[in-house]
């Protein structure tokens, strides 16, 4: 029996899934790795630790869940979080840790670029909002702050490019992930000269561009032996996690959108046209030759709630944050919508869409003597969802959205999904597989193998269950609280900047 493997290089963990050719999940496995914050605004990871973790999880998974049941692996498809940057020398040795999407050290470079004459051209051609998340701006930070590393730099890579290079010896990046760097012209599908000139690098310092279906890389012989994979196993370049999550949620209909809430969060739509935003707030990333994925990301999804759980929850089993989160939501269910006037601004890691302010910080507003821990729990979750609704309002300036597909481990908690429906006043259907990223990787692989004739047909195979229906009474409350959430966010913008300068 044939099977398809997906490998997701997520923000804090690698996730491996196996599917049979009908799309049924055979099994999955996960391995975590830490993020380091050596200084304020820094978020980085050890690339070798990620690679070793990926190998360990994959090898054990194949040995325990695939080979004993006589499955033959016909393809391995990769996805990864967007906006990572790794600097390597001419021998391919890392000169730095991986800088993640959450890293805000280059906020001064982002500020200067936004105020420059080329800002409009950079956003228009690359589709990537100007923000410290962008590898373009991260490279400028190295140029300005680490001149010795910048001088030695032979390549600027994503973590996925580095992992594929370790496995195959090839230096490539798929067009989808490349379109989130701020360095790729999403119209010509080539590296953008204006962006390269701003960064101070040449296109030779970037990996080769390939389509998301690309499968010409071959595993090195030692990994064929170690992993038990044949030389004919297709190693598919794949896409970004965000684009796969949208595809895997079955969102190819113009009136549908998807919300993903994992560590970070995002709301996305798919279309054949770039969504033009004069304020540069929306991203437009490549899915394939025909489609773009457009939307807005938040730095603060499940990671904000996990912060609350680790600080104020009850950890029953050492560092078992998941059980703490479950217990906290049992308490949140006992609180009415709106948390009795307590509002949380969830900007623990600064923020991307829609405010694009790296200096933003978390705030609890409206605390009174009657508030208990359960109110803080509810308010923390609601703040994350208010932020998603802020992004939705921005998207709905361009699209009519009638139905939303929800995925991600945080977003698919039943209370969270119901709260989303209540805040948005729209039906919310949970993706059959909470990891829509892996489903997207399967659909791409299955299309490559000829099981589906194209991605449109593949997306139609995703059957969404009956949706969560909005509660009109809860929506009426949220409709009153949300304008206050937006007012606080806007009003405190200057205060966030003052605090950052102090």
Short mmCIF file of C-alpha atoms in Angstrom, two decimals:
data_model
loop_
_atom_site.label_atom_id
_atom_site.label_comp_id
_atom_site.label_asym_id
_atom_site.label_seq_id
_atom_site.Cartn_x
_atom_site.Cartn_y
_atom_site.Cartn_z
CA UNK A 1 0.00 0.00 0.00
CA UNK A 2 1.21 3.46 -0.88
CA UNK A 3 1.30 6.39 1.54
CA UNK A 4 2.16 10.07 1.49
CA UNK A 5 4.22 11.79 4.20
CA UNK A 6 3.94 15.46 5.12
CA UNK A 7 6.58 17.22 7.22
CA UNK A 8 5.60 20.55 8.76
CA UNK A 9 8.43 22.64 10.19
CA UNK A 10 6.28 24.67 12.57
CA UNK A 11 7.17 27.53 14.86
CA UNK A 12 7.82 25.39 17.93
CA UNK A 13 7.56 21.81 16.66
CA UNK A 14 7.91 19.52 13.69
CA UNK A 15 4.76 17.58 12.83
CA UNK A 16 4.84 14.46 10.67
CA UNK A 17 1.68 12.98 9.15
CA UNK A 18 1.10 9.92 6.98
CA UNK A 19 -1.90 9.60 4.65
CA UNK A 20 -3.04 6.73 2.50
CA UNK A 21 -3.81 7.68 -1.11
CA UNK A 22 -7.51 8.22 -0.29
CA UNK A 23 -6.57 10.94 2.22
CA UNK A 24 -7.18 8.93 5.37
CA UNK A 25 -4.72 9.74 8.16
CA UNK A 26 -2.57 6.73 9.02
CA UNK A 27 -0.90 8.44 11.95
CA UNK A 28 1.03 11.48 13.12
CA UNK A 29 3.89 12.42 15.40
CA UNK A 30 5.32 15.62 16.84
CA UNK A 31 8.64 16.78 18.24
CA UNK A 32 9.19 20.15 19.93
CA UNK A 33 12.19 22.48 19.91
CA UNK A 34 12.73 25.66 21.90
CA UNK A 35 12.74 29.30 20.85
CA UNK A 36 15.39 31.47 22.46
CA UNK A 37 14.87 35.10 23.50
CA UNK A 38 18.41 36.23 24.44
CA UNK A 39 17.44 39.91 24.27
CA UNK A 40 14.19 41.87 24.07
CA UNK A 41 12.58 41.51 20.62
CA UNK A 42 14.75 38.47 19.74
CA UNK A 43 13.18 35.12 18.74
CA UNK A 44 15.58 32.56 17.33
CA UNK A 45 16.16 28.81 17.10
CA UNK A 46 19.03 26.38 16.62
CA UNK A 47 18.88 25.05 13.02
CA UNK A 48 20.76 21.87 13.90
CA UNK A 49 18.36 21.15 16.73
CA UNK A 50 15.44 21.51 14.32
CA UNK A 51 17.12 19.19 11.80
CA UNK A 52 17.96 16.54 14.40
CA UNK A 53 14.45 16.73 15.87
CA UNK A 54 12.94 16.33 12.40
CA UNK A 55 15.13 13.29 11.66
CA UNK A 56 14.38 11.69 15.02
CA UNK A 57 10.61 12.17 14.74
CA UNK A 58 10.50 11.04 11.11
CA UNK A 59 12.65 7.94 11.63
CA UNK A 60 10.67 6.79 14.68
CA UNK A 61 7.37 7.54 13.00
CA UNK A 62 8.27 5.51 9.91
CA UNK A 63 9.53 2.63 12.04
CA UNK A 64 6.48 2.57 14.34
CA UNK A 65 3.50 3.72 12.25
CA UNK A 66 4.35 3.10 8.59
CA UNK A 67 6.67 0.18 7.90
CA UNK A 68 5.05 -2.33 10.33
CA UNK A 69 1.82 -1.97 8.34
CA UNK A 70 3.55 -2.55 4.99
CA UNK A 71 3.08 0.96 3.65
CA UNK A 72 5.41 2.20 0.92
CA UNK A 73 6.27 5.90 1.04
CA UNK A 74 5.79 7.37 -2.43
CA UNK A 75 6.33 11.02 -1.55
CA UNK A 76 7.49 13.35 1.21
CA UNK A 77 6.16 16.91 1.08
CA UNK A 78 7.53 19.82 3.13
CA UNK A 79 5.94 22.90 4.62
CA UNK A 80 7.33 25.51 7.00
CA UNK A 81 6.46 28.65 8.90
CA UNK A 82 7.01 31.77 6.86
CA UNK A 83 9.59 34.55 7.27
CA UNK A 84 12.45 32.57 8.86
CA UNK A 85 16.01 33.60 8.03
CA UNK A 86 19.24 31.65 8.36
CA UNK A 87 22.63 33.01 7.26
CA UNK A 88 25.19 30.44 6.05
CA UNK A 89 28.78 30.63 4.82
CA UNK A 90 30.17 29.26 1.54
CA UNK A 91 30.42 25.77 3.07
CA UNK A 92 26.75 25.85 4.12
CA UNK A 93 27.59 26.23 7.82
CA UNK A 94 25.18 28.47 9.76
CA UNK A 95 26.62 31.81 10.84
CA UNK A 96 23.63 32.51 13.08
CA UNK A 97 20.62 30.90 14.64
CA UNK A 98 17.39 30.85 12.66
CA UNK A 99 15.54 34.13 13.15
CA UNK A 100 11.78 33.43 13.27
CA UNK A 101 8.74 35.40 12.14
CA UNK A 102 8.23 36.62 15.74
CA UNK A 103 11.62 38.39 15.89
CA UNK A 104 11.30 42.18 16.09
CA UNK A 105 14.96 43.22 16.33
CA UNK A 106 14.84 44.87 12.91
CA UNK A 107 12.00 47.27 13.74
CA UNK A 108 14.22 50.32 13.14
CA UNK A 109 15.10 49.02 9.66
CA UNK A 110 11.39 48.46 9.02
CA UNK A 111 10.58 52.01 10.14
CA UNK A 112 13.21 53.48 7.85
CA UNK A 113 12.09 51.38 4.88
CA UNK A 114 8.45 52.37 5.39
CA UNK A 115 9.52 56.02 5.23
CA UNK A 116 11.70 55.60 2.14
CA UNK A 117 10.96 56.32 -1.52
CA UNK A 118 11.05 52.61 -2.43
CA UNK A 119 8.51 51.48 0.20
CA UNK A 120 5.57 51.54 -2.21
CA UNK A 121 7.47 49.67 -4.90
CA UNK A 122 8.67 47.02 -2.45
CA UNK A 123 5.15 46.30 -1.20
CA UNK A 124 3.56 46.47 -4.65
CA UNK A 125 6.02 44.06 -6.24
CA UNK A 126 6.57 41.62 -3.37
CA UNK A 127 3.13 41.51 -1.72
CA UNK A 128 4.80 41.39 1.70
CA UNK A 129 3.96 44.14 4.24
CA UNK A 130 6.98 46.02 5.55
CA UNK A 131 7.57 44.74 9.07
CA UNK A 132 10.40 43.16 11.11
CA UNK A 133 8.94 39.72 10.27
CA UNK A 134 10.16 40.10 6.68
CA UNK A 135 13.47 38.41 5.74
CA UNK A 136 14.16 41.45 3.57
CA UNK A 137 14.24 43.66 6.67
CA UNK A 138 16.10 41.03 8.72
CA UNK A 139 18.89 40.97 6.12
CA UNK A 140 19.12 44.76 6.35
CA UNK A 141 19.51 44.36 10.13
CA UNK A 142 22.49 42.05 9.61
CA UNK A 143 24.00 44.54 7.20
CA UNK A 144 23.68 47.34 9.75
CA UNK A 145 24.37 45.48 13.00
CA UNK A 146 26.43 42.36 12.21
CA UNK A 147 28.78 43.50 9.42
CA UNK A 148 31.20 40.59 9.92
CA UNK A 149 28.44 38.01 9.53
CA UNK A 150 27.00 39.94 6.60
CA UNK A 151 30.42 40.00 4.91
CA UNK A 152 30.85 36.22 5.32
CA UNK A 153 27.31 35.40 4.22
CA UNK A 154 27.16 33.20 1.14
CA UNK A 155 23.46 32.35 1.38
CA UNK A 156 20.34 33.68 3.07
CA UNK A 157 17.93 30.78 3.57
CA UNK A 158 14.66 29.78 5.18
CA UNK A 159 14.71 26.89 7.63
CA UNK A 160 12.97 24.72 5.02
CA UNK A 161 15.66 25.43 2.42
CA UNK A 162 18.28 24.50 5.00
CA UNK A 163 16.56 21.22 5.93
CA UNK A 164 16.09 20.20 2.27
CA UNK A 165 19.72 21.08 1.59
CA UNK A 166 20.84 18.89 4.49
CA UNK A 167 18.78 15.99 3.18
CA UNK A 168 19.48 16.33 -0.54
CA UNK A 169 22.38 18.70 -1.13
CA UNK A 170 20.14 20.99 -3.22
CA UNK A 171 19.63 24.68 -2.42
CA UNK A 172 16.07 25.53 -3.43
CA UNK A 173 13.04 27.46 -2.22
CA UNK A 174 9.51 27.08 -3.48
CA UNK A 175 7.79 30.12 -4.97
CA UNK A 176 5.16 30.13 -2.23
CA UNK A 177 7.60 30.41 0.67
CA UNK A 178 9.81 32.77 -1.36
CA UNK A 179 6.83 35.08 -1.88
CA UNK A 180 6.75 35.73 1.89
CA UNK A 181 10.34 37.00 2.04
CA UNK A 182 9.79 40.52 0.73
CA UNK A 183 12.43 39.68 -1.89
CA UNK A 184 10.35 38.01 -4.63
CA UNK A 185 8.39 39.81 -7.31
CA UNK A 186 5.05 37.96 -7.10
CA UNK A 187 4.11 39.10 -10.60
CA UNK A 188 7.27 38.14 -12.52
CA UNK A 189 8.05 35.21 -10.15
CA UNK A 190 11.71 36.31 -9.99
CA UNK A 191 13.82 37.90 -7.25
CA UNK A 192 12.98 41.61 -7.18
CA UNK A 193 15.92 43.96 -8.06
CA UNK A 194 14.58 46.88 -5.94
CA UNK A 195 14.37 44.64 -2.86
CA UNK A 196 17.78 43.07 -3.52
CA UNK A 197 19.32 46.51 -3.87
CA UNK A 198 17.78 47.65 -0.59
CA UNK A 199 19.03 44.52 1.20
CA UNK A 200 22.48 44.90 -0.32
CA UNK A 201 22.65 41.34 -1.66
CA UNK A 202 22.63 39.57 -5.02
CA UNK A 203 20.23 36.89 -6.24
CA UNK A 204 23.16 34.45 -6.17
CA UNK A 205 22.99 34.68 -2.36
CA UNK A 206 19.47 33.28 -2.42
CA UNK A 207 18.37 29.70 -3.17
CA UNK A 208 17.08 28.64 -6.57
CA UNK A 209 13.38 29.22 -7.22
CA UNK A 210 11.17 26.19 -7.93
CA UNK A 211 7.41 25.56 -8.25
CA UNK A 212 5.57 24.08 -5.27
CA UNK A 213 5.20 20.80 -7.20
CA UNK A 214 8.97 20.48 -7.74
CA UNK A 215 10.21 16.95 -6.97
CA UNK A 216 13.63 16.62 -8.62
CA UNK A 217 15.62 16.57 -5.37
CA UNK A 218 16.88 13.13 -4.28
CA UNK A 219 17.70 12.07 -0.74
CA UNK A 220 21.37 11.55 0.00
CA UNK A 221 22.23 7.85 0.17
CA UNK A 222 22.84 7.92 3.92
CA UNK A 223 19.31 9.20 4.54
CA UNK A 224 17.82 6.71 2.12
CA UNK A 225 19.42 3.98 4.24
CA UNK A 226 18.72 5.56 7.62
CA UNK A 227 15.08 6.36 6.87
CA UNK A 228 14.36 3.32 4.71
CA UNK A 229 13.18 5.45 1.81
CA UNK A 230 13.83 4.49 -1.79
CA UNK A 231 15.68 6.59 -4.34
CA UNK A 232 12.38 6.90 -6.21
CA UNK A 233 10.57 8.52 -3.27
CA UNK A 234 9.47 11.96 -4.47
CA UNK A 235 10.80 14.79 -2.29
CA UNK A 236 8.27 17.55 -3.00
CA UNK A 237 9.32 21.15 -2.31
CA UNK A 238 5.84 22.03 -1.06
CA UNK A 239 4.64 25.38 0.22
CA UNK A 240 4.39 27.63 3.25
CA UNK A 241 2.29 26.54 6.21
CA UNK A 242 -0.17 29.37 5.63
CA UNK A 243 -0.86 28.52 2.01
CA UNK A 244 -1.19 24.82 2.82
CA UNK A 245 -3.54 25.56 5.73
CA UNK A 246 -5.79 27.50 3.36
CA UNK A 247 -5.76 24.79 0.69
CA UNK A 248 -6.23 22.06 3.31
CA UNK A 249 -9.29 23.84 4.69
CA UNK A 250 -10.96 23.48 1.29
CA UNK A 251 -11.01 27.22 0.71
CA UNK A 252 -11.01 27.74 -3.06
CA UNK A 253 -14.45 29.39 -3.16
CA UNK A 254 -14.34 33.19 -3.40
CA UNK A 255 -16.89 33.60 -0.59
CA UNK A 256 -14.98 31.38 1.84
CA UNK A 257 -12.13 32.21 4.19
CA UNK A 258 -10.04 30.27 6.64
CA UNK A 259 -8.87 31.12 10.13
CA UNK A 260 -5.83 29.32 11.50
CA UNK A 261 -4.96 29.71 15.17
CA UNK A 262 -1.86 27.84 16.29
CA UNK A 263 0.98 29.72 18.00
CA UNK A 264 0.38 32.63 15.66
CA UNK A 265 -2.86 33.14 13.77
CA UNK A 266 -4.10 34.37 10.41
CA UNK A 267 -7.17 34.82 8.27
CA UNK A 268 -6.85 34.10 4.56
CA UNK A 269 -8.73 33.91 1.29
CA UNK A 270 -7.72 32.48 -2.10
CA UNK A 271 -8.18 34.15 -5.46
CA UNK A 272 -6.67 34.62 -8.90
CA UNK A 273 -6.09 38.32 -8.32
CA UNK A 274 -3.85 40.16 -5.88
CA UNK A 275 -5.85 42.15 -3.31
CA UNK A 276 -4.64 45.73 -3.55
CA UNK A 277 -4.44 47.62 -0.26
CA UNK A 278 -3.24 51.22 -0.42
CA UNK A 279 -2.14 51.09 3.22
CA UNK A 280 0.05 48.01 2.71
CA UNK A 281 -1.75 45.99 5.40
CA UNK A 282 -2.63 42.80 3.46
CA UNK A 283 -0.22 40.11 2.36
CA UNK A 284 -0.47 38.48 -1.07
CA UNK A 285 1.47 35.22 -1.35
CA UNK A 286 1.74 32.77 -4.21
CA UNK A 287 -0.03 29.41 -3.96
CA UNK A 288 0.63 28.11 -7.48
CA UNK A 289 0.71 29.37 -11.08
CA UNK A 290 -2.87 30.62 -10.88
CA UNK A 291 -3.81 31.38 -7.30
CA UNK A 292 -2.76 33.84 -4.60
CA UNK A 293 -3.42 33.52 -0.87
CA UNK A 294 -4.28 36.91 0.64
CA UNK A 295 -4.96 37.98 4.20
CA UNK A 296 -3.47 39.16 7.43
CA UNK A 297 -1.40 37.47 10.17
CA UNK A 298 -1.30 38.02 13.91
CA UNK A 299 1.74 37.34 16.07
CA UNK A 300 -0.50 36.47 18.98
CA UNK A 301 -2.63 33.36 18.64
CA UNK A 302 -2.48 30.33 20.86
CA UNK A 303 0.94 31.44 22.07
CA UNK A 304 -0.72 34.31 23.99
CA UNK A 305 -3.10 31.94 25.73
CA UNK A 306 -0.31 29.46 26.46
CA UNK A 307 1.61 32.33 28.07
CA UNK A 308 -1.37 32.90 30.35
CA UNK A 309 -1.63 29.17 31.08
CA UNK A 310 2.07 28.88 31.95
CA UNK A 311 1.99 31.92 34.23
CA UNK A 312 -1.43 31.59 35.86
CA UNK A 313 -2.67 28.09 35.09
CA UNK A 314 -2.32 24.95 37.15
CA UNK A 315 0.29 22.65 35.63
CA UNK A 316 -0.73 19.20 36.82
CA UNK A 317 2.03 17.26 35.10
CA UNK A 318 5.21 19.30 35.15
CA UNK A 319 5.14 21.39 31.99
CA UNK A 320 1.95 19.94 30.50
CA UNK A 321 0.54 23.20 29.16
CA UNK A 322 -2.14 21.41 27.13
CA UNK A 323 -3.91 20.03 30.21
CA UNK A 324 -3.67 23.45 31.85
CA UNK A 325 -5.30 25.06 28.80
CA UNK A 326 -8.16 22.54 28.91
CA UNK A 327 -8.78 23.26 32.59
CA UNK A 328 -8.74 27.00 32.00
CA UNK A 329 -11.40 26.76 29.31
CA UNK A 330 -13.66 24.85 31.69
CA UNK A 331 -13.53 27.94 33.88
CA UNK A 332 -13.98 30.33 30.94
CA UNK A 333 -17.25 28.59 30.04
CA UNK A 334 -18.72 29.87 33.30
CA UNK A 335 -18.22 33.51 32.28
CA UNK A 336 -20.62 35.42 30.03
CA UNK A 337 -19.51 36.84 26.69
CA UNK A 338 -17.49 40.02 27.14
CA UNK A 339 -15.94 38.84 30.41
CA UNK A 340 -18.07 41.37 32.29
CA UNK A 341 -16.20 44.34 30.87
CA UNK A 342 -12.64 42.99 30.98
CA UNK A 343 -10.76 43.46 27.69
CA UNK A 344 -7.38 42.05 26.71
CA UNK A 345 -5.10 43.47 24.02
CA UNK A 346 -3.09 40.35 23.09
CA UNK A 347 0.04 42.04 21.71
CA UNK A 348 2.62 40.07 23.70
CA UNK A 349 4.93 39.76 20.68
CA UNK A 350 4.19 43.10 19.09
CA UNK A 351 1.69 42.81 16.25
CA UNK A 352 1.40 42.38 12.56
CA UNK A 353 -2.03 42.82 10.90
CA UNK A 354 -3.85 45.04 10.94
CA UNK A 355 -1.78 47.56 12.96
CA UNK A 356 1.73 46.41 11.94
CA UNK A 357 3.27 47.79 15.11
CA UNK A 358 6.24 45.86 16.48
CA UNK A 359 6.13 48.02 19.64
CA UNK A 360 2.59 46.99 20.63
CA UNK A 361 2.25 45.27 24.03
CA UNK A 362 -0.34 43.29 25.98
CA UNK A 363 -2.90 45.14 28.10
CA UNK A 364 -5.76 44.15 30.43
CA UNK A 365 -8.30 46.98 30.53
CA UNK A 366 -11.36 47.46 32.71
CA UNK A 367 -10.23 45.45 35.74
CA UNK A 368 -12.51 45.90 38.76
CA UNK A 369 -12.82 44.41 42.23
CA UNK A 370 -15.33 41.78 41.10
CA UNK A 371 -13.13 40.22 38.43
CA UNK A 372 -11.76 36.75 39.19
CA UNK A 373 -9.28 34.52 37.43
CA UNK A 374 -12.06 33.06 35.27
CA UNK A 375 -12.75 36.51 33.83
CA UNK A 376 -9.09 36.95 32.90
CA UNK A 377 -9.18 33.54 31.20
CA UNK A 378 -12.21 34.46 29.12
CA UNK A 379 -10.87 37.93 28.32
CA UNK A 380 -7.54 36.48 27.18
CA UNK A 381 -9.25 34.18 24.69
CA UNK A 382 -11.61 36.90 23.52
CA UNK A 383 -8.76 39.35 22.94
CA UNK A 384 -7.11 36.89 20.55
CA UNK A 385 -10.41 36.55 18.67
CA UNK A 386 -11.10 40.30 18.61
CA UNK A 387 -7.76 40.65 16.87
CA UNK A 388 -8.82 38.05 14.29
CA UNK A 389 -12.01 40.03 13.72
CA UNK A 390 -9.90 43.16 13.15
CA UNK A 391 -8.15 41.30 10.35
CA UNK A 392 -11.49 40.06 9.01
CA UNK A 393 -12.85 43.59 8.77
CA UNK A 394 -9.80 44.54 6.72
CA UNK A 395 -10.33 41.55 4.39
CA UNK A 396 -14.04 42.24 4.05
CA UNK A 397 -13.21 45.58 2.46
CA UNK A 398 -12.21 43.46 -0.54
CA UNK A 399 -14.27 40.25 -0.26
CA UNK A 400 -17.75 39.15 0.75
CA UNK A 401 -17.18 36.31 3.21
CA UNK A 402 -20.15 34.04 3.93
CA UNK A 403 -18.46 30.98 5.44
CA UNK A 404 -15.28 30.42 7.44
CA UNK A 405 -13.28 27.20 7.89
CA UNK A 406 -11.35 27.06 11.18
CA UNK A 407 -8.20 25.04 11.83
CA UNK A 408 -5.23 24.95 14.17
CA UNK A 409 -5.03 23.36 17.61
CA UNK A 410 -6.25 26.50 19.44
CA UNK A 411 -8.87 27.54 16.91
CA UNK A 412 -10.60 24.15 16.96
CA UNK A 413 -11.25 24.08 20.72
CA UNK A 414 -15.09 23.97 20.74
CA UNK A 415 -15.52 27.02 22.98
CA UNK A 416 -13.08 29.02 20.85
CA UNK A 417 -14.86 28.08 17.62
CA UNK A 418 -18.23 29.04 19.13
CA UNK A 419 -16.77 32.34 20.33
CA UNK A 420 -15.44 32.99 16.82
CA UNK A 421 -18.92 32.41 15.39
CA UNK A 422 -20.38 34.79 17.97
CA UNK A 423 -17.79 37.54 17.42
CA UNK A 424 -17.99 37.32 13.60
CA UNK A 425 -21.72 36.56 13.46
CA UNK A 426 -20.89 33.99 10.80
CA UNK A 427 -21.00 30.18 10.72
CA UNK A 428 -17.67 28.56 11.55
CA UNK A 429 -16.92 25.05 10.32
CA UNK A 430 -14.00 23.14 11.82
CA UNK A 431 -11.64 21.49 9.34
CA UNK A 432 -11.83 17.67 9.55
CA UNK A 433 -8.10 17.58 10.34
CA UNK A 434 -7.05 20.19 12.89
CA UNK A 435 -3.71 20.29 11.05
CA UNK A 436 -5.02 21.69 7.76
CA UNK A 437 -1.37 22.31 6.88
CA UNK A 438 -0.75 18.56 6.59
CA UNK A 439 -4.00 18.13 4.64
CA UNK A 440 -2.81 20.80 2.21
CA UNK A 441 0.50 18.95 1.81
CA UNK A 442 -1.41 15.74 1.10
CA UNK A 443 -3.62 17.45 -1.50
CA UNK A 444 -0.58 18.88 -3.28
CA UNK A 445 1.20 15.52 -3.21
CA UNK A 446 -1.90 13.69 -4.43
CA UNK A 447 -2.23 16.18 -7.29
CA UNK A 448 1.43 15.66 -8.17
CA UNK A 449 0.84 11.89 -8.21
CA UNK A 450 -2.18 12.27 -10.51
CA UNK A 451 -4.87 11.40 -7.95
CA UNK A 452 -6.43 14.83 -8.56
CA UNK A 453 -6.14 16.68 -11.85
CA UNK A 454 -5.52 20.06 -10.18
CA UNK A 455 -5.63 21.84 -6.83
CA UNK A 456 -9.22 23.01 -7.38
CA UNK A 457 -10.40 19.42 -7.63
CA UNK A 458 -8.22 18.47 -4.65
CA UNK A 459 -9.76 21.22 -2.48
CA UNK A 460 -13.26 20.02 -3.33
CA UNK A 461 -12.44 16.69 -1.66
CA UNK A 462 -12.38 18.43 1.74
CA UNK A 463 -15.82 17.95 3.30
CA UNK A 464 -16.55 20.34 6.14
CA UNK A 465 -18.86 19.30 9.00
CA UNK A 466 -21.93 21.23 10.12
CA UNK A 467 -20.84 24.67 11.32
CA UNK A 468 -21.02 26.32 14.71
CA UNK A 469 -23.92 28.79 14.47
CA UNK A 470 -23.66 32.29 16.01
CA UNK A 471 -25.50 33.07 19.25
CA UNK A 472 -27.28 36.37 18.59
CA UNK A 473 -27.25 37.43 22.24
CA UNK A 474 -23.49 36.90 22.53
CA UNK A 475 -22.92 38.69 19.23
CA UNK A 476 -24.86 41.71 20.51
CA UNK A 477 -22.48 41.91 23.48
CA UNK A 478 -19.37 41.50 21.33
CA UNK A 479 -20.65 44.17 18.95
CA UNK A 480 -20.56 46.61 21.87
CA UNK A 481 -17.14 45.57 23.20
CA UNK A 482 -15.25 45.29 19.90
CA UNK A 483 -15.23 49.06 19.10
CA UNK A 484 -13.67 49.61 22.52
CA UNK A 485 -10.99 47.00 21.69
CA UNK A 486 -10.19 48.91 18.48
CA UNK A 487 -10.24 52.28 20.27
CA UNK A 488 -7.79 51.06 22.91
CA UNK A 489 -5.47 49.63 20.27
CA UNK A 490 -5.45 52.92 18.37
CA UNK A 491 -5.23 55.18 21.40
CA UNK A 492 -2.34 53.28 22.99
CA UNK A 493 -0.22 53.26 19.83
CA UNK A 494 1.80 56.26 20.93
CA UNK A 495 2.17 54.90 24.47
CA UNK A 496 3.52 51.63 23.06
CA UNK A 497 6.22 53.58 21.22
CA UNK A 498 7.14 55.59 24.33
CA UNK A 499 7.44 52.39 26.38
CA UNK A 500 9.64 50.79 23.73
CA UNK A 501 11.97 53.80 23.71
CA UNK A 502 12.28 53.72 27.49
#
